Amino acid sequence: MPTIKRLHKKKTDYRKHGNNAIVAKIYNSQAWQKLRNAYLLQHPLCEMCLDEDRVTAAEEVHHIKPILTGKDEYEMQTIALNPDNLKSLCSKCHHKIHNQMK
């Protein structure tokens, strides 16, 4: 019988967000942790790699529209917790996207 590998919680250094307390609060919330884990279970493969005909396990969840585009805490939380705004990625593809955004 196939088994599902348990996701390990990864501690992230949220200082890269300019010490944004709201972003840190969102990422540390139980709502985000549950959504992130559920999304990775539903989308276990990197979506960018699949588009390029490669099969790679997803390790991270990317926000298509960045959280910091929200004008206030409520809007930022709405962006962060919208499952339609998420994409599962491997670390390599996630870094590639963020490097292109800079």
Coordinates of N, CA, C and O in Angstrom, one line a residue:
M1 N 0.8 -1.2 0.0 CA 0.0 0.0 0.0 C 0.9 1.2 0.0 O 1.8 1.3 0.8
P2 N 0.6 2.2 -0.9 CA 1.4 3.4 -0.9 C 1.3 4.3 0.4 O 0.2 4.2 1.0
T3 N 2.3 4.9 0.7 CA 2.3 5.8 1.9 C 2.5 7.2 1.5 O 3.2 7.5 0.5
I4 N 2.0 8.1 2.2 CA 2.2 9.5 2.0 C 3.3 10.0 3.0 O 3.2 9.8 4.2
K5 N 4.3 10.6 2.5 CA 5.4 11.1 3.3 C 4.9 12.3 4.1 O 4.3 13.2 3.5
R6 N 5.2 12.3 5.4 CA 4.8 13.4 6.2 C 5.6 14.7 5.9 O 6.8 14.6 5.7
L7 N 5.0 15.8 5.8 CA 5.7 17.0 5.6 C 6.4 17.5 6.8 O 5.8 17.5 7.9
H8 N 7.6 17.9 6.7 CA 8.3 18.4 7.9 C 8.2 19.9 7.9 O 8.3 20.6 6.9
K9 N 7.9 20.4 9.1 CA 7.8 21.9 9.2 C 9.1 22.5 9.0 O 10.1 22.1 9.6
K10 N 9.2 23.5 8.2 CA 10.4 24.2 7.9 C 10.4 25.6 8.6 O 9.5 26.3 8.4
K11 N 11.4 25.9 9.4 CA 11.5 27.2 10.0 C 12.1 28.1 8.9 O 13.1 27.9 8.3
T12 N 11.3 29.2 8.7 CA 11.7 30.2 7.7 C 12.1 31.5 8.4 O 11.5 31.9 9.4
D13 N 13.2 32.1 7.9 CA 13.6 33.4 8.5 C 12.9 34.5 7.7 O 13.1 34.8 6.6
Y14 N 11.9 35.0 8.4 CA 11.0 36.0 7.8 C 11.6 37.4 7.8 O 11.0 38.4 7.3
R15 N 12.9 37.6 8.2 CA 13.5 38.9 8.1 C 13.8 39.3 6.7 O 13.9 40.5 6.4
K16 N 13.7 38.3 5.8 CA 13.9 38.7 4.4 C 12.8 39.5 3.8 O 12.9 40.1 2.8
H17 N 11.7 39.6 4.6 CA 10.6 40.4 4.2 C 10.7 41.8 4.8 O 9.7 42.5 5.0
G18 N 11.9 42.2 5.1 CA 12.1 43.5 5.6 C 11.5 43.7 7.1 O 11.0 44.7 7.4
N19 N 11.6 42.6 7.8 CA 11.1 42.5 9.2 C 9.6 43.0 9.2 O 9.2 43.6 10.2
N20 N 8.9 42.6 8.2 CA 7.5 43.0 8.1 C 6.7 42.1 9.1 O 6.6 40.9 8.9
A21 N 6.2 42.7 10.2 CA 5.6 41.9 11.3 C 4.3 41.3 10.8 O 3.9 40.2 11.3
I22 N 3.6 41.9 9.9 CA 2.3 41.4 9.4 C 2.6 40.1 8.6 O 1.9 39.1 8.8
V23 N 3.6 40.1 7.7 CA 3.9 39.0 6.9 C 4.4 37.8 7.8 O 3.9 36.7 7.7
A24 N 5.2 38.1 8.8 CA 5.6 37.1 9.8 C 4.4 36.5 10.5 O 4.3 35.3 10.7
K25 N 3.5 37.4 10.9 CA 2.3 36.9 11.6 C 1.5 36.0 10.8 O 1.0 35.0 11.2
I26 N 1.3 36.3 9.5 CA 0.6 35.5 8.6 C 1.3 34.1 8.4 O 0.6 33.1 8.5
Y27 N 2.6 34.1 8.1 CA 3.3 32.9 7.9 C 3.3 32.0 9.1 O 3.4 30.8 9.0
N28 N 3.3 32.6 10.3 CA 3.4 31.8 11.5 C 2.0 31.4 12.0 O 1.9 30.7 13.0
S29 N 0.9 31.8 11.3 CA -0.5 31.5 11.7 C -0.8 30.0 11.5 O -0.3 29.4 10.5
Q30 N -1.7 29.5 12.3 CA -2.1 28.1 12.1 C -2.9 28.0 10.8 O -2.8 27.0 10.1
A31 N -3.6 29.1 10.4 CA -4.4 29.0 9.1 C -3.5 28.8 7.9 O -3.8 28.0 7.0
W32 N -2.3 29.6 7.9 CA -1.4 29.4 6.8 C -0.7 28.0 6.8 O -0.6 27.4 5.8
Q33 N -0.3 27.6 8.0 CA 0.3 26.3 8.1 C -0.6 25.1 7.6 O -0.2 24.3 6.8
K34 N -1.9 25.2 7.9 CA -2.9 24.2 7.5 C -3.1 24.3 6.0 O -3.1 23.3 5.3
L35 N -3.2 25.5 5.4 CA -3.4 25.7 4.0 C -2.2 25.2 3.2 O -2.3 24.5 2.2
R36 N -1.0 25.6 3.7 CA 0.2 25.2 3.0 C 0.3 23.7 3.0 O 0.6 23.1 1.9
N37 N 0.1 23.0 4.1 CA 0.2 21.6 4.1 C -0.8 20.9 3.3 O -0.5 19.9 2.5
A38 N -2.0 21.4 3.3 CA -3.1 20.8 2.5 C -2.8 21.0 1.0 O -3.0 20.1 0.2
Y39 N -2.3 22.2 0.6 CA -1.9 22.5 -0.8 C -0.8 21.5 -1.3 O -0.9 21.0 -2.4
L40 N 0.2 21.3 -0.4 CA 1.3 20.4 -0.8 C 0.8 19.0 -1.0 O 1.3 18.2 -1.8
L41 N -0.2 18.6 -0.1 CA -0.7 17.2 -0.3 C -1.5 17.1 -1.6 O -1.5 16.0 -2.2
Q42 N -2.2 18.1 -1.9 CA -3.0 18.1 -3.2 C -2.1 18.3 -4.4 O -2.5 17.8 -5.5
H43 N -1.0 19.0 -4.3 CA -0.1 19.3 -5.4 C 1.3 18.9 -5.0 O 2.1 19.8 -4.7
P44 N 1.6 17.6 -4.9 CA 2.9 17.2 -4.4 C 4.1 17.4 -5.4 O 5.2 17.3 -5.0
L45 N 3.8 17.8 -6.6 CA 4.9 18.0 -7.6 C 5.0 19.4 -8.0 O 4.0 20.2 -8.0
C46 N 6.2 19.8 -8.3 CA 6.5 21.2 -8.7 C 5.8 21.5 -10.0 O 5.9 20.8 -11.0
E47 N 4.9 22.5 -9.9 CA 4.1 22.9 -11.1 C 4.9 23.5 -12.2 O 4.6 23.3 -13.4
M48 N 6.0 24.2 -11.9 CA 6.9 24.7 -13.0 C 7.6 23.6 -13.7 O 7.7 23.6 -14.9
C49 N 8.1 22.6 -12.9 CA 8.8 21.5 -13.5 C 7.9 20.7 -14.4 O 8.3 20.2 -15.5
L50 N 6.7 20.5 -13.9 CA 5.7 19.7 -14.7 C 5.4 20.4 -16.1 O 5.3 19.7 -17.1
D51 N 5.4 21.8 -16.1 CA 5.2 22.5 -17.3 C 6.4 22.3 -18.3 O 6.2 22.4 -19.5
E52 N 7.5 21.9 -17.8 CA 8.7 21.6 -18.6 C 9.0 20.1 -18.7 O 10.1 19.7 -19.0
D53 N 7.9 19.3 -18.5 CA 8.0 17.9 -18.6 C 9.1 17.2 -17.7 O 9.7 16.2 -18.0
R54 N 9.2 17.8 -16.5 CA 10.1 17.2 -15.4 C 9.3 16.9 -14.2 O 8.3 17.5 -14.0
V55 N 9.6 15.8 -13.5 CA 8.9 15.4 -12.3 C 9.8 15.7 -11.1 O 10.9 15.1 -11.0
T56 N 9.4 16.7 -10.3 CA 10.2 17.0 -9.1 C 9.3 17.2 -8.0 O 8.2 17.8 -8.1
A57 N 9.6 16.8 -6.8 CA 8.8 17.0 -5.6 C 8.7 18.4 -5.2 O 9.7 19.1 -5.3
A58 N 7.5 18.9 -4.9 CA 7.4 20.3 -4.4 C 7.8 20.3 -3.0 O 7.5 19.4 -2.2
E59 N 8.5 21.4 -2.6 CA 8.9 21.6 -1.2 C 8.3 22.9 -0.6 O 8.3 23.1 0.6
E60 N 7.9 23.8 -1.5 CA 7.5 25.1 -1.1 C 6.3 25.5 -1.8 O 5.9 25.0 -2.8
V61 N 5.6 26.5 -1.1 CA 4.3 27.0 -1.7 C 4.6 28.5 -2.0 O 5.0 29.3 -1.1
H62 N 4.3 28.9 -3.3 CA 4.6 30.2 -3.7 C 3.3 31.0 -3.9 O 2.3 30.5 -4.3
H63 N 3.3 32.3 -3.5 CA 2.2 33.2 -3.7 C 2.4 33.8 -5.1 O 3.3 34.5 -5.3
I64 N 1.4 33.6 -6.0 CA 1.5 34.1 -7.3 C 1.5 35.7 -7.2 O 2.3 36.4 -7.8
K65 N 0.5 36.2 -6.5 CA 0.4 37.6 -6.2 C 1.0 37.8 -4.8 O 0.6 37.2 -3.9
P66 N 2.1 38.6 -4.7 CA 2.8 38.7 -3.5 C 1.9 39.3 -2.3 O 1.1 40.2 -2.6
I67 N 2.1 38.8 -1.2 CA 1.4 39.2 0.0 C 1.6 40.7 0.2 O 0.6 41.4 0.6
L68 N 2.8 41.2 0.0 CA 3.1 42.6 0.3 C 2.4 43.6 -0.7 O 2.5 44.8 -0.5
T69 N 1.6 43.1 -1.7 CA 0.9 44.0 -2.5 C -0.4 44.4 -1.8 O -1.1 45.3 -2.3
G70 N -0.8 43.8 -0.7 CA -1.9 44.2 0.0 C -1.7 45.5 0.7 O -0.6 45.8 1.1
K71 N -2.8 46.3 0.8 CA -2.6 47.6 1.4 C -2.7 47.7 2.9 O -2.2 48.6 3.5
D72 N -3.4 46.6 3.5 CA -3.5 46.6 4.9 C -3.4 45.1 5.4 O -3.3 44.2 4.5
E73 N -3.5 44.9 6.6 CA -3.3 43.5 7.2 C -4.4 42.6 6.6 O -4.2 41.4 6.3
Y74 N -5.7 43.1 6.6 CA -6.8 42.3 6.1 C -6.6 41.8 4.7 O -6.7 40.7 4.3
E75 N -6.2 42.8 3.8 CA -6.0 42.5 2.4 C -4.8 41.5 2.2 O -4.8 40.6 1.4
M76 N -3.7 41.7 3.0 CA -2.5 40.9 2.9 C -2.9 39.4 3.3 O -2.5 38.5 2.7
Q77 N -3.7 39.3 4.4 CA -4.2 38.0 4.8 C -5.1 37.3 3.8 O -5.0 36.1 3.5
T78 N -5.9 38.1 3.1 CA -6.8 37.6 2.1 C -6.0 37.0 0.9 O -6.2 36.0 0.4
I79 N -4.9 37.8 0.5 CA -4.1 37.3 -0.6 C -3.3 36.1 -0.1 O -3.2 35.1 -0.9
A80 N -2.8 36.0 1.1 CA -2.0 34.9 1.6 C -2.8 33.6 1.7 O -2.3 32.5 1.4
L81 N -4.1 33.7 2.1 CA -4.9 32.5 2.3 C -5.8 32.1 1.2 O -6.7 31.3 1.4
N82 N -5.6 32.7 0.0 CA -6.4 32.4 -1.1 C -5.8 31.2 -1.9 O -4.7 31.4 -2.5
P83 N -6.4 30.0 -1.9 CA -5.8 28.9 -2.5 C -5.6 29.0 -4.0 O -4.7 28.4 -4.6
D84 N -6.3 29.9 -4.6 CA -6.2 30.2 -6.1 C -4.9 31.0 -6.4 O -4.6 31.2 -7.5
N85 N -4.3 31.5 -5.3 CA -3.1 32.4 -5.5 C -1.8 31.6 -5.2 O -0.8 32.2 -5.0
L86 N -1.9 30.3 -5.1 CA -0.8 29.4 -4.7 C -0.3 28.6 -5.8 O -1.0 28.2 -6.7
K87 N 1.0 28.2 -5.7 CA 1.6 27.4 -6.7 C 2.7 26.5 -5.9 O 3.5 27.1 -5.2
S88 N 2.6 25.2 -6.1 CA 3.6 24.4 -5.4 C 4.9 24.3 -6.3 O 4.8 24.1 -7.5
L89 N 6.0 24.5 -5.6 CA 7.3 24.6 -6.4 C 8.4 23.8 -5.6 O 8.4 23.7 -4.4
C90 N 9.4 23.4 -6.4 CA 10.6 22.9 -5.7 C 11.5 24.1 -5.4 O 11.2 25.2 -5.8
S91 N 12.4 24.0 -4.5 CA 13.3 25.1 -4.1 C 13.9 25.8 -5.2 O 14.0 27.0 -5.3
K92 N 14.4 25.0 -6.2 CA 15.1 25.6 -7.3 C 14.2 26.6 -8.1 O 14.6 27.7 -8.5
C93 N 13.0 26.1 -8.5 CA 12.1 26.9 -9.2 C 11.6 28.1 -8.4 O 11.4 29.2 -8.9
H94 N 11.4 27.9 -7.1 CA 11.0 29.0 -6.2 C 12.0 30.2 -6.2 O 11.7 31.3 -6.3
H95 N 13.3 29.8 -6.1 CA 14.4 30.8 -6.1 C 14.5 31.4 -7.5 O 14.7 32.6 -7.6
K96 N 14.2 30.7 -8.6 CA 14.3 31.2 -9.9 C 13.2 32.3 -10.1 O 13.5 33.4 -10.6
I97 N 12.0 32.0 -9.6 CA 10.9 33.0 -9.7 C 11.2 34.3 -8.9 O 11.1 35.4 -9.4
H98 N 11.7 34.1 -7.7 CA 12.0 35.3 -6.9 C 13.2 36.1 -7.4 O 13.2 37.3 -7.3
N99 N 14.2 35.4 -8.0 CA 15.3 36.1 -8.7 C 14.8 36.9 -9.9 O 15.3 38.0 -10.1
Q100 N 13.8 36.4 -10.6 CA 13.3 37.1 -11.8 C 12.5 38.3 -11.3 O 12.4 39.3 -12.0
M101 N 11.9 38.2 -10.1 CA 11.0 39.3 -9.6 C 11.9 40.5 -9.1 O 11.4 41.6 -9.1
K102 N 13.1 40.3 -8.8 CA 14.0 41.3 -8.2 C 14.4 42.3 -9.3 O 14.6 42.2 -10.4

